[in-house]
Amino acid sequence: MRRILTTLMILLVVLVAGLSSLVLLVNPNDFRSYMIKQVAERSGYQLELDGSLRWHVWPRLSILSGRMTLTAPGASAPLVRADNMRLDVALLPLLSHQLQVEQVMLKGAVVQLTPETEAIRDQRAPVAPKGTSLPQESGDRGWSFDIAGLQVIDSVLVFQHESDEQMTVRDIHLQMQQDAGHQATVDFSGRMNRDQRDLSLRFSAAVQAGNYPQSLDAQLSQISWQLQGADLPAQGINGNGSVNVSWQEDAKTLSFNALNLMANDSTLTGKGSVVLGDKPVWSLNLQSDKLNLDNLLVRSDILLSGGAQQAQSAPNKPRPVIANGVNLPPYSGLKSFDGSLSMTANQIVWRGLPFTHVTLQADNQRGLLHISQLEGSLGGGQLSLPGTLDARSGTPQAEFQPKLDNIEIGSLLKAFNYPINMTGKLSLAGDFSGSVIDANHFRRDWQGQANLELRDTRTEGLNFQQLVQQAVERSTDVQAQENYDSATRLDELTTDVDLDSGILALSNMQGKSSLMQMTGKGTLDLMKEEGDLQFGIQVTDGWQGQGKLVDILKSTAIPLRVYGKWEALNYSLQVDQILRRQLQNEAKRRLNDWAERNKNTQSGKDVKQLLDKQ
């Protein structure tokens, strides 16, 4: 045992002595010009190293440098700046005074992918004729990363495309290892803060870079992220997933497939691609088993003119503040790309409404968005919402042709916070137009017309039949059957609606049930949540006994006006005037008949003359 320990100590002393001798005999600064030359020959980039290079022998033999920069040809700013750089080198090549770098470590690096750091082609360089290309020799794939490992710690990435706003990724930790065939494994984590939102991202990837830059394939797994901040749900958005990504240089196409993402309780799968250029062209084909928009988006408050009511579930959180202070028109981002979207979802939850079997087909042409299909099911009914959105000019113009079939109106009223207690199956076909697509703007400045039909409706608060019958009982000796229902029931109700800047006009209103028939017209103010409606109520059943007056009541439409705030409606019922007019008409008719029978008498002539004067 003593001999083994002695032998190990001797080997350790020899190793330390050898490394010490190597450090003394080989000056790392001798490799400075070699490294700069190799980088320039392989990529054309200019490497600058400040200060002297020095050895570091534990835990790995390394060369340490101070501040370094890497600048693209013709660029006005360096692509990479780092406070410290460490080069892990192989020991044996140093014995023959050769440098073999196994891993590069950058700490405190700033990587800038901005227009200032892009390479600029020399104007004096020859240009090949358009449509031609030079033959490429085998192995000539452009500059590739031939080092086995790369480590980036506590670094920053600044990204900017042309004149767009800069995006900064902080706290970057990157670990990459690759073999001789450019098969690499990558572990990445970072954090981005923008517009009062904080995104933390982490993923692992297997990268095939053997044909780079002609092509690049990556399988991203163990993706996880957390998004929190302004204009987001209080719990934030947490997710994980995986995706396969491929880049084709000739077609400038980035494609992905096997997408499998989860965000909160929503899932998304599918594939897609984007052709990069001045105007990127997107193509997306997505599917979702469940997409809960209420847990991904903050429901916008529905504000009244006086600010009296807001959506119950919307938290009071500050909205993002754009750093550059530029107020862009709504949907202006649509002008920056072309694309198509095909999507299906088994379930979508929006404003508490559980839509099922949703299908979406849409395409965008530089700001002209055409939704050819947007349909689904809700509570046993069907709905379709095709339309267009033109955002090519300063003010967007939206046009939609909604079609609803047997949709429960009570769920819609509740979802948009209308204080109207009504149930029934709604069918609607119409044409509406406006600017911004949200509930507030629809209430305030949209226009349109539609034909509306309701079946099996129940409106709580006022029983029209009961109001008429109680008024008749107070004015006559006619009795009505007892009815303790406080709601108006209709088997069928149809009307034409006309929306103009928050005022909903109702016309040609026709309604009926087994007990009454109804006509009407009027207006509803969607912003002030008040209205003024005039009805003609004809109670055809529910009277006790028989008689001439009952027959008159069954065939007479009683005027009823309902007005005021929806939460505290007032009504005016003109039963006395109608009954008096009916009695007057009946008396006049009888006198006219008597005068006609006695037209040859002086009394008959006098009555006839008196009636003619009325």
Coordinates of C-alpha atoms in Angstrom, one line a residue:
M1 CA 0.0 0.0 0.0
R2 CA 2.9 2.3 0.9
R3 CA 4.5 1.6 -2.5
I4 CA 1.2 2.5 -4.3
L5 CA 0.9 5.8 -2.5
T6 CA 4.5 6.6 -3.2
T7 CA 4.1 5.8 -6.9
L8 CA 1.0 8.1 -7.0
M9 CA 2.8 10.9 -5.3
I10 CA 5.7 10.6 -7.7
L11 CA 3.3 10.7 -10.7
L12 CA 1.5 13.7 -9.2
V13 CA 4.8 15.5 -8.7
V14 CA 5.9 14.7 -12.3
L15 CA 2.6 16.0 -13.6
V16 CA 2.8 19.2 -11.6
A17 CA 6.4 19.7 -12.6
G18 CA 5.5 19.0 -16.3
L19 CA 2.7 21.5 -16.3
S20 CA 4.8 24.0 -14.5
S21 CA 7.6 23.5 -17.0
L22 CA 5.1 23.8 -19.9
V23 CA 3.8 27.0 -18.5
L24 CA 7.3 28.3 -18.2
L25 CA 8.4 27.1 -21.6
V26 CA 5.3 28.0 -23.7
N27 CA 4.1 31.6 -23.7
P28 CA 0.4 31.7 -24.5
N29 CA 0.9 35.2 -26.1
D30 CA 2.7 33.4 -28.9
F31 CA -0.7 32.1 -30.1
R32 CA -2.3 35.5 -30.2
S33 CA -1.5 36.3 -33.8
Y34 CA -2.3 32.7 -34.8
M35 CA -5.8 32.8 -33.3
I36 CA -6.5 36.2 -35.0
K37 CA -5.3 34.9 -38.3
Q38 CA -7.3 31.7 -38.1
V39 CA -10.5 33.5 -37.3
A40 CA -9.9 36.0 -40.2
E41 CA -9.2 33.2 -42.7
R42 CA -12.1 31.0 -41.7
S43 CA -14.8 33.7 -41.4
G44 CA -13.4 37.1 -42.3
Y45 CA -14.3 38.3 -38.8
Q46 CA -11.7 40.4 -36.9
L47 CA -10.8 39.2 -33.4
E48 CA -9.3 41.6 -31.0
L49 CA -7.8 40.6 -27.6
D50 CA -7.0 43.2 -25.0
G51 CA -4.2 42.6 -22.4
S52 CA -1.9 39.7 -22.2
L53 CA -2.9 36.0 -22.3
R54 CA -2.1 33.8 -19.2
W55 CA -2.2 30.2 -18.2
H56 CA -4.8 28.6 -15.9
V57 CA -4.0 24.9 -15.0
W58 CA -6.9 23.8 -12.8
P59 CA -9.3 22.1 -13.2
R60 CA -8.4 22.2 -16.9
L61 CA -5.4 23.6 -18.8
S62 CA -6.7 26.9 -20.1
I63 CA -5.7 30.2 -21.6
L64 CA -7.3 33.2 -20.0
S65 CA -7.7 36.6 -21.8
G66 CA -9.1 39.9 -20.8
R67 CA -11.6 41.9 -22.9
M68 CA -12.2 40.5 -26.4
T69 CA -14.3 41.7 -29.4
L70 CA -15.3 39.9 -32.6
T71 CA -16.3 42.2 -35.5
A72 CA -17.9 41.2 -38.9
P73 CA -16.3 42.5 -42.1
G74 CA -17.2 46.2 -42.7
A75 CA -19.4 46.3 -39.5
S76 CA -19.5 49.5 -37.5
A77 CA -19.9 47.7 -34.1
P78 CA -18.5 44.4 -32.8
L79 CA -20.8 41.4 -33.0
V80 CA -19.4 39.9 -29.7
R81 CA -17.9 41.7 -26.7
A82 CA -16.8 39.8 -23.6
D83 CA -15.1 40.9 -20.3
N84 CA -13.4 37.5 -20.0
M85 CA -12.6 34.6 -22.3
R86 CA -11.3 31.2 -21.4
L87 CA -9.9 28.7 -23.9
D88 CA -9.6 25.1 -22.7
V89 CA -6.8 23.5 -24.7
A90 CA -5.4 20.0 -25.3
L91 CA -2.1 19.3 -23.5
L92 CA -0.3 17.0 -25.9
P93 CA -0.4 19.4 -29.0
L94 CA 1.3 22.0 -26.8
L95 CA 4.4 19.8 -26.6
S96 CA 4.9 20.4 -30.3
H97 CA 3.9 24.1 -29.9
Q98 CA 0.5 23.6 -31.5
L99 CA -2.8 25.0 -30.2
Q100 CA -5.9 22.8 -30.1
V101 CA -8.9 24.5 -28.5
E102 CA -11.4 22.1 -27.0
Q103 CA -13.8 24.6 -25.5
V104 CA -14.4 28.4 -25.5
M105 CA -15.9 30.0 -22.4
L106 CA -17.2 33.6 -22.5
K107 CA -18.3 35.4 -19.3
G108 CA -20.1 38.7 -19.3
A109 CA -20.5 38.6 -23.1
V110 CA -22.7 41.0 -25.1
V111 CA -23.8 39.5 -28.4
Q112 CA -25.4 42.1 -30.8
L113 CA -27.5 41.0 -33.7
T114 CA -28.3 44.5 -35.0
P115 CA -27.9 46.3 -38.4
E116 CA -24.7 47.9 -37.0
T117 CA -23.0 44.5 -36.5
E118 CA -23.9 43.0 -39.8
A119 CA -21.2 42.3 -42.4
I120 CA -21.0 44.8 -45.3
R121 CA -19.9 43.5 -48.7
D122 CA -17.0 45.3 -50.2
Q123 CA -18.3 47.5 -53.1
R124 CA -15.2 46.7 -55.1
A125 CA -15.8 42.9 -54.9
P126 CA -16.9 41.3 -58.2
V127 CA -20.6 40.5 -58.6
A128 CA -21.7 37.3 -60.4
P129 CA -24.4 37.7 -63.1
K130 CA -27.9 37.4 -61.8
G131 CA -29.3 33.9 -61.8
T132 CA -25.8 32.2 -61.8
S133 CA -23.8 30.7 -59.0
L134 CA -20.3 29.4 -58.8
P135 CA -19.7 25.6 -58.3
Q136 CA -19.1 24.7 -54.7
E137 CA -16.2 22.4 -53.8
S138 CA -16.9 19.6 -51.4
G139 CA -16.2 20.6 -47.9
D140 CA -16.7 24.3 -48.7
R141 CA -19.6 25.0 -46.5
G142 CA -18.6 28.5 -45.3
W143 CA -17.4 29.2 -41.8
S144 CA -18.4 26.6 -39.3
F145 CA -17.8 26.3 -35.6
D146 CA -15.2 23.6 -35.3
I147 CA -14.6 23.8 -31.6
A148 CA -15.9 20.9 -29.5
G149 CA -17.4 23.0 -26.8
L150 CA -18.8 26.5 -26.1
Q151 CA -19.9 27.9 -22.8
V152 CA -21.5 31.3 -22.3
I153 CA -22.2 32.6 -18.8
D154 CA -24.0 35.7 -17.4
S155 CA -24.3 37.2 -20.9
V156 CA -26.6 39.4 -22.9
L157 CA -28.1 39.0 -26.5
V158 CA -29.3 42.2 -28.2
F159 CA -31.5 41.5 -31.3
Q160 CA -32.9 44.1 -33.7
H161 CA -34.3 43.6 -37.2
E162 CA -33.8 46.7 -39.4
S163 CA -35.7 49.6 -37.8
D164 CA -37.7 47.4 -35.4
E165 CA -37.4 47.9 -31.7
Q166 CA -34.5 46.2 -29.9
M167 CA -35.1 43.0 -27.9
T168 CA -32.7 42.1 -25.1
V169 CA -32.2 38.6 -23.6
R170 CA -30.3 38.7 -20.3
D171 CA -28.8 36.2 -17.9
I172 CA -27.9 33.9 -20.7
H173 CA -26.3 30.5 -19.8
L174 CA -25.4 28.4 -22.8
Q175 CA -23.6 25.1 -22.9
M176 CA -22.8 23.4 -26.3
Q177 CA -20.9 20.2 -27.1
Q178 CA -20.4 18.8 -30.6
D179 CA -18.5 16.0 -32.2
A180 CA -16.4 15.8 -35.4
G181 CA -19.6 15.4 -37.5
H182 CA -21.1 18.6 -36.1
Q183 CA -23.7 16.8 -34.1
A184 CA -24.3 19.1 -31.1
T185 CA -26.2 19.2 -27.9
V186 CA -27.2 22.5 -26.5
D187 CA -28.6 23.6 -23.1
F188 CA -29.8 27.2 -22.9
S189 CA -31.5 29.5 -20.4
G190 CA -32.2 33.2 -20.5
R191 CA -34.6 36.0 -19.5
M192 CA -36.1 38.7 -21.5
N193 CA -37.9 41.8 -20.2
R194 CA -40.0 44.0 -22.5
D195 CA -43.0 46.2 -22.1
Q196 CA -43.3 45.4 -18.4
R197 CA -43.3 41.7 -19.1
D198 CA -40.7 39.2 -18.0
L199 CA -40.1 36.0 -19.9
S200 CA -37.9 33.2 -18.6
L201 CA -36.9 30.5 -21.1
R202 CA -35.0 27.2 -20.9
F203 CA -34.5 24.4 -23.3
S204 CA -32.3 21.5 -24.5
A205 CA -31.6 20.8 -28.1
A206 CA -29.9 18.2 -30.4
V207 CA -28.5 20.1 -33.4
Q208 CA -27.3 18.6 -36.7
A209 CA -25.0 21.2 -38.3
G210 CA -23.1 19.0 -40.7
N211 CA -24.5 20.8 -43.7
Y212 CA -24.5 24.3 -42.2
P213 CA -25.0 27.0 -43.6
Q214 CA -27.0 25.2 -46.4
S215 CA -29.2 23.5 -43.8
L216 CA -29.6 23.2 -40.1
D217 CA -31.8 20.8 -38.1
A218 CA -32.6 20.9 -34.4
Q219 CA -34.8 19.0 -32.1
L220 CA -35.8 21.2 -29.1
S221 CA -36.9 19.3 -26.0
Q222 CA -37.6 20.1 -22.4
I223 CA -38.7 23.6 -23.4
S224 CA -40.1 25.5 -20.4
W225 CA -41.0 29.1 -20.0
Q226 CA -42.7 31.5 -17.6
L227 CA -44.2 34.8 -18.7
Q228 CA -45.4 37.3 -16.2
G229 CA -46.1 41.0 -16.1
A230 CA -48.5 43.7 -17.3
D231 CA -51.6 42.9 -19.3
L232 CA -51.3 39.2 -18.5
P233 CA -53.3 36.8 -16.2
A234 CA -52.4 37.3 -12.5
Q235 CA -50.9 33.8 -12.4
G236 CA -48.8 34.4 -15.5
I237 CA -48.3 31.9 -18.3
N238 CA -46.3 28.8 -17.6
G239 CA -45.6 26.2 -20.2
N240 CA -43.5 23.4 -21.6
G241 CA -43.1 21.5 -24.8
S242 CA -41.0 20.3 -27.7
V243 CA -40.6 21.0 -31.4
N244 CA -38.4 20.1 -34.4
V245 CA -36.9 23.0 -36.4
S246 CA -35.2 23.0 -39.8
W247 CA -33.5 25.8 -41.7
Q248 CA -33.0 25.8 -45.5
E249 CA -30.5 28.4 -46.7
D250 CA -31.4 28.3 -50.4
A251 CA -35.1 28.9 -49.9
K252 CA -34.5 31.1 -46.8
T253 CA -37.1 28.9 -45.1
L254 CA -37.5 28.1 -41.4
S255 CA -39.9 25.3 -40.8
F256 CA -41.1 23.4 -37.8
N257 CA -43.0 20.2 -37.1
A258 CA -44.0 17.9 -34.3
L259 CA -44.9 21.0 -32.3
N260 CA -46.3 20.1 -28.9
L261 CA -46.8 23.0 -26.5
M262 CA -48.7 23.4 -23.2
A263 CA -49.4 26.8 -21.7
N264 CA -51.3 26.9 -18.4
D265 CA -54.2 24.5 -19.2
S266 CA -54.1 24.9 -23.0
T267 CA -52.4 22.7 -25.5
L268 CA -51.2 23.3 -29.1
T269 CA -49.8 21.0 -31.7
G270 CA -49.0 21.3 -35.4
K271 CA -46.5 22.4 -37.9
G272 CA -45.6 25.5 -40.0
S273 CA -43.0 27.4 -41.9
V274 CA -41.8 31.0 -42.6
V275 CA -40.0 32.2 -45.7
L276 CA -37.7 35.0 -44.5
G277 CA -37.4 38.2 -46.6
D278 CA -38.5 41.8 -46.7
K279 CA -42.0 40.5 -46.1
P280 CA -41.9 37.1 -44.3
V281 CA -44.5 34.6 -45.5
W282 CA -46.0 32.4 -42.8
S283 CA -47.9 29.1 -43.2
L284 CA -49.3 27.6 -40.0
N285 CA -51.4 24.4 -39.5
L286 CA -52.3 24.0 -35.9
Q287 CA -54.5 21.9 -33.7
S288 CA -55.6 22.2 -30.1
D289 CA -57.4 19.8 -27.8
K290 CA -58.2 22.7 -25.4
L291 CA -57.5 26.4 -25.8
N292 CA -58.5 28.4 -22.7
L293 CA -58.1 32.0 -23.8
D294 CA -59.4 33.3 -20.4
N295 CA -56.2 31.8 -18.8
L296 CA -53.9 33.2 -21.5
L297 CA -55.4 36.7 -22.1
V298 CA -56.7 39.4 -19.7
R299 CA -60.3 40.0 -20.4
S300 CA -60.7 43.6 -21.5
D301 CA -63.0 45.7 -19.2
I302 CA -66.3 46.6 -20.8
L303 CA -66.7 50.3 -19.9
L304 CA -69.8 52.4 -19.9
S305 CA -70.0 56.1 -20.7
G306 CA -69.9 56.9 -17.0
G307 CA -67.5 54.1 -16.1
A308 CA -70.1 52.6 -13.7
Q309 CA -69.5 49.0 -14.6
Q310 CA -66.5 46.9 -15.5
A311 CA -66.0 43.3 -16.2
Q312 CA -66.1 41.4 -13.0
S313 CA -63.1 39.1 -13.5
A314 CA -60.7 41.6 -15.0
P315 CA -57.8 42.6 -12.6
N316 CA -56.7 46.2 -12.5
K317 CA -53.2 45.9 -13.8
P318 CA -51.2 48.4 -15.8
R319 CA -50.9 47.9 -19.5
P320 CA -47.5 47.7 -21.2
V321 CA -45.7 50.9 -21.9
I322 CA -44.0 51.0 -25.3
A323 CA -40.5 52.3 -24.8
N324 CA -40.2 54.3 -28.0
G325 CA -43.4 56.2 -27.3
V326 CA -44.7 55.6 -30.9
N327 CA -48.5 55.1 -31.0
L328 CA -48.9 52.6 -33.8
P329 CA -52.4 52.1 -35.4
P330 CA -54.2 48.9 -34.3
Y331 CA -53.2 45.8 -36.2
S332 CA -50.4 47.6 -38.0
G333 CA -48.3 44.5 -37.5
L334 CA -50.3 42.7 -40.1
K335 CA -48.7 44.8 -42.8
S336 CA -45.3 43.3 -42.0
F337 CA -46.0 39.8 -43.3
D338 CA -48.1 37.6 -45.5
G339 CA -49.4 34.3 -44.3
S340 CA -52.1 31.7 -43.9
L341 CA -53.5 29.9 -40.9
S342 CA -55.4 26.7 -40.6
M343 CA -56.5 25.7 -37.2
T344 CA -58.9 23.3 -35.5
A345 CA -59.7 23.1 -31.8
N346 CA -61.8 20.6 -29.9
Q347 CA -62.6 23.2 -27.3
I348 CA -62.0 27.0 -26.9
V349 CA -63.0 28.9 -23.8
W350 CA -63.5 32.6 -24.3
R351 CA -65.2 35.0 -21.8
G352 CA -66.5 31.9 -20.1
L353 CA -68.1 30.5 -23.3
P354 CA -67.2 26.9 -24.0
F355 CA -67.0 26.7 -27.8
T356 CA -66.4 23.2 -29.3
H357 CA -65.4 21.9 -32.7
V358 CA -63.9 25.2 -33.8
T359 CA -62.4 25.6 -37.3
L360 CA -60.5 28.6 -38.5
Q361 CA -59.2 29.4 -42.0
A362 CA -57.5 32.8 -42.5
D363 CA -55.0 34.5 -44.7
N364 CA -53.2 37.8 -44.5
Q365 CA -51.9 39.8 -47.5
R366 CA -49.8 42.7 -46.2
G367 CA -52.5 44.0 -43.9
L368 CA -55.6 42.6 -45.6
L369 CA -56.8 39.8 -43.3
H370 CA -59.5 37.6 -44.8
I371 CA -61.2 35.1 -42.5
S372 CA -62.9 32.7 -44.8
Q373 CA -64.0 30.3 -42.1
L374 CA -64.5 30.8 -38.3
E375 CA -67.2 28.5 -37.0
G376 CA -68.0 26.2 -34.1
S377 CA -70.6 25.0 -31.7
L378 CA -71.9 26.6 -28.5
G379 CA -74.4 24.9 -26.1
G380 CA -75.9 22.8 -28.8
G381 CA -76.1 25.7 -31.3
Q382 CA -73.9 26.7 -34.3
L383 CA -72.2 29.9 -35.1
S384 CA -70.2 31.3 -38.0
L385 CA -68.2 34.5 -38.1
P386 CA -66.5 35.1 -41.5
G387 CA -65.1 38.5 -42.3
T388 CA -62.3 40.8 -43.3
L389 CA -60.0 43.2 -41.6
D390 CA -58.2 45.8 -43.7
A391 CA -55.3 47.3 -41.7
R392 CA -53.4 48.7 -44.7
S393 CA -54.4 52.3 -44.0
G394 CA -54.2 54.3 -40.9
T395 CA -57.6 53.4 -39.6
P396 CA -58.5 49.7 -39.7
Q397 CA -61.8 48.6 -41.3
A398 CA -63.4 45.4 -40.2
E399 CA -66.4 43.8 -41.8
F400 CA -68.0 40.6 -40.4
Q401 CA -71.1 38.6 -41.4
P402 CA -72.2 36.7 -38.3
K403 CA -74.6 33.8 -38.5
L404 CA -75.9 32.2 -35.3
D405 CA -78.3 29.3 -35.1
N406 CA -79.9 28.3 -31.8
I407 CA -77.4 29.9 -29.5
E408 CA -78.4 30.5 -25.9
I409 CA -78.8 34.2 -25.6
G410 CA -78.4 34.2 -21.8
S411 CA -74.8 33.0 -22.0
L412 CA -74.0 35.7 -24.5
L413 CA -75.5 38.4 -22.3
K414 CA -73.6 37.2 -19.3
A415 CA -70.3 36.9 -21.2
F416 CA -70.5 40.6 -22.2
N417 CA -71.9 41.8 -18.9
Y418 CA -75.3 43.0 -20.1
P419 CA -77.6 43.3 -17.1
I420 CA -80.6 41.7 -19.0
N421 CA -82.0 38.6 -17.5
M422 CA -83.2 36.8 -20.6
T423 CA -83.0 33.2 -21.8
G424 CA -83.8 31.7 -25.2
K425 CA -82.4 30.3 -28.4
L426 CA -81.1 33.0 -30.6
S427 CA -80.7 32.8 -34.4
L428 CA -79.2 35.8 -36.3
A429 CA -77.9 36.7 -39.7
G430 CA -76.4 40.1 -40.3
D431 CA -73.6 42.3 -41.6
F432 CA -71.6 44.5 -39.2
S433 CA -68.6 46.8 -39.7
G434 CA -66.3 48.8 -37.4
S435 CA -62.7 49.6 -36.6
V436 CA -61.2 47.8 -33.5
I437 CA -62.5 44.3 -32.8
D438 CA -63.4 44.2 -29.1
A439 CA -66.6 44.6 -27.0
N440 CA -66.0 48.2 -26.1
H441 CA -65.7 49.4 -29.7
F442 CA -68.6 47.3 -30.7
R443 CA -70.8 49.0 -28.2
R444 CA -69.5 52.4 -29.1
D445 CA -68.8 52.8 -32.8
W446 CA -69.8 49.8 -34.9
Q447 CA -72.6 49.8 -37.5
G448 CA -74.7 47.1 -39.0
Q449 CA -78.0 45.4 -39.7
A450 CA -79.4 41.9 -38.8
N451 CA -82.5 39.8 -38.7
L452 CA -83.0 38.3 -35.3
E453 CA -85.1 35.4 -34.2
L454 CA -85.6 34.1 -30.6
R455 CA -87.4 30.9 -29.6
D456 CA -88.7 29.9 -26.1
T457 CA -87.7 33.1 -24.5
R458 CA -88.1 34.0 -20.9
T459 CA -87.5 37.6 -19.8
E460 CA -87.4 38.2 -16.0
G461 CA -88.7 41.2 -14.3
L462 CA -91.9 42.2 -16.2
N463 CA -94.8 39.9 -17.1
F464 CA -96.5 41.7 -20.0
Q465 CA -99.6 39.5 -19.9
Q466 CA -99.9 40.0 -16.2
L467 CA -99.5 43.8 -16.4
V468 CA -102.3 44.0 -19.0
Q469 CA -104.7 41.7 -17.0
Q470 CA -104.1 43.5 -13.7
A471 CA -104.8 46.9 -15.3
V472 CA -108.0 45.6 -16.8
E473 CA -109.1 44.1 -13.5
R474 CA -108.7 47.5 -11.8
S475 CA -110.7 49.3 -14.5
T476 CA -113.5 46.8 -15.2
D477 CA -115.3 43.9 -13.6
V478 CA -113.5 41.4 -15.9
Q479 CA -111.4 38.9 -14.0
A480 CA -108.2 37.1 -15.1
Q481 CA -106.9 33.7 -14.2
E482 CA -104.3 33.8 -11.4
N483 CA -100.7 34.0 -12.7
Y484 CA -97.8 34.3 -10.3
D485 CA -95.1 34.2 -13.0
S486 CA -92.9 37.3 -12.9
A487 CA -91.4 36.7 -16.4
T488 CA -92.6 37.3 -20.0
R489 CA -92.6 34.1 -22.0
L490 CA -92.7 33.9 -25.8
D491 CA -92.6 30.9 -28.0
E492 CA -91.3 33.0 -30.9
L493 CA -89.9 36.5 -31.3
T494 CA -88.6 38.1 -34.6
T495 CA -87.3 41.6 -35.2
D496 CA -85.0 43.6 -37.5
V497 CA -82.1 45.3 -35.7
D498 CA -80.0 48.3 -36.9
L499 CA -76.9 49.2 -35.0
D500 CA -75.4 52.7 -35.3
S501 CA -72.7 53.9 -32.9
G502 CA -74.1 52.3 -29.8
I503 CA -77.8 52.8 -30.6
L504 CA -79.6 49.5 -31.4
A505 CA -82.9 50.2 -33.2
L506 CA -85.5 47.4 -33.2
S507 CA -88.3 47.4 -35.8
N508 CA -90.9 45.0 -37.2
M509 CA -91.0 43.2 -33.8
Q510 CA -93.4 40.3 -33.8
G511 CA -93.9 37.9 -30.9
K512 CA -96.4 35.3 -29.8
S513 CA -97.1 32.6 -27.2
S514 CA -100.1 30.5 -26.3
L515 CA -101.4 33.4 -24.1
M516 CA -100.6 36.6 -26.1
Q517 CA -99.4 38.2 -29.2
M518 CA -97.0 41.2 -29.4
T519 CA -95.8 43.8 -31.8
G520 CA -93.3 46.5 -31.1
K521 CA -90.4 48.8 -31.9
G522 CA -87.9 51.0 -30.1
T523 CA -84.2 51.6 -29.3
L524 CA -81.6 50.4 -26.9
D525 CA -78.5 52.4 -25.9
L526 CA -75.7 49.9 -25.5
M527 CA -73.4 52.4 -23.8
K528 CA -75.8 53.9 -21.3
E529 CA -77.6 50.6 -20.9
E530 CA -81.0 52.1 -21.2
G531 CA -83.8 51.9 -23.7
D532 CA -87.3 53.0 -24.8
L533 CA -89.5 50.3 -26.3
Q534 CA -93.2 50.5 -27.4
F535 CA -95.3 47.4 -27.6
G536 CA -98.7 46.4 -28.5
I537 CA -99.8 43.6 -26.2
Q538 CA -102.8 41.4 -27.2
V539 CA -103.7 39.0 -24.5
T540 CA -105.6 36.2 -26.3
D541 CA -106.1 33.8 -23.3
G542 CA -106.1 33.8 -19.5
W543 CA -109.4 35.6 -19.0
Q544 CA -112.2 34.2 -16.7
G545 CA -115.6 33.9 -18.1
Q546 CA -117.1 35.0 -21.4
G547 CA -118.6 38.2 -22.6
K548 CA -118.5 41.0 -25.1
L549 CA -115.8 42.9 -23.2
V550 CA -113.6 39.8 -23.0
D551 CA -114.0 39.3 -26.7
I552 CA -112.9 42.9 -27.2
L553 CA -109.9 42.4 -24.9
K554 CA -108.8 39.3 -26.8
S555 CA -108.7 41.2 -30.1
T556 CA -107.3 44.5 -28.9
A557 CA -103.6 45.4 -28.7
I558 CA -102.9 47.3 -25.5
P559 CA -100.1 49.9 -25.8
L560 CA -97.2 49.3 -23.4
R561 CA -94.1 51.5 -23.1
V562 CA -91.1 50.1 -21.3
Y563 CA -88.2 52.6 -20.7
G564 CA -85.3 53.6 -18.5
K565 CA -82.3 51.8 -17.2
W566 CA -82.2 48.1 -17.9
E567 CA -81.6 47.3 -14.2
A568 CA -84.6 49.5 -13.1
L569 CA -87.2 49.6 -15.9
N570 CA -90.3 51.7 -15.9
Y571 CA -93.5 51.1 -17.8
S572 CA -96.6 52.9 -18.9
L573 CA -99.8 51.1 -19.8
Q574 CA -102.8 52.7 -21.4
V575 CA -105.6 50.3 -20.6
D576 CA -108.3 52.9 -19.6
Q577 CA -107.9 54.9 -22.8
I578 CA -108.1 51.8 -24.9
L579 CA -111.2 50.4 -23.1
R580 CA -112.9 53.9 -23.3
R581 CA -112.1 54.1 -27.0
Q582 CA -113.5 50.5 -27.6
L583 CA -116.7 51.4 -25.7
Q584 CA -117.1 54.6 -27.6
N585 CA -116.6 52.7 -30.9
E586 CA -119.1 50.0 -29.8
A587 CA -121.7 52.6 -28.8
K588 CA -121.2 54.5 -32.0
R589 CA -121.6 51.3 -34.0
R590 CA -124.8 50.4 -32.3
L591 CA -126.3 53.9 -32.7
N592 CA -125.3 53.9 -36.4
D593 CA -127.1 50.6 -36.8
W594 CA -130.2 52.0 -35.1
A595 CA -130.2 55.1 -37.2
E596 CA -129.8 53.0 -40.3
R597 CA -132.9 50.9 -39.4
N598 CA -134.9 54.1 -38.6
K599 CA -133.6 56.3 -41.4
N600 CA -137.2 57.2 -42.5
T601 CA -138.0 58.7 -39.1
Q602 CA -137.1 62.1 -37.8
S603 CA -135.3 60.5 -34.8
G604 CA -133.2 58.3 -37.1
K605 CA -132.3 61.3 -39.2
D606 CA -131.3 63.3 -36.1
V607 CA -129.1 60.5 -34.8
K608 CA -127.5 60.0 -38.2
Q609 CA -126.8 63.7 -38.5
L610 CA -125.2 63.8 -35.0
L611 CA -123.0 60.8 -35.8
D612 CA -121.8 62.3 -39.0
K613 CA -120.6 65.4 -37.0
Q614 CA -118.4 63.2 -34.7

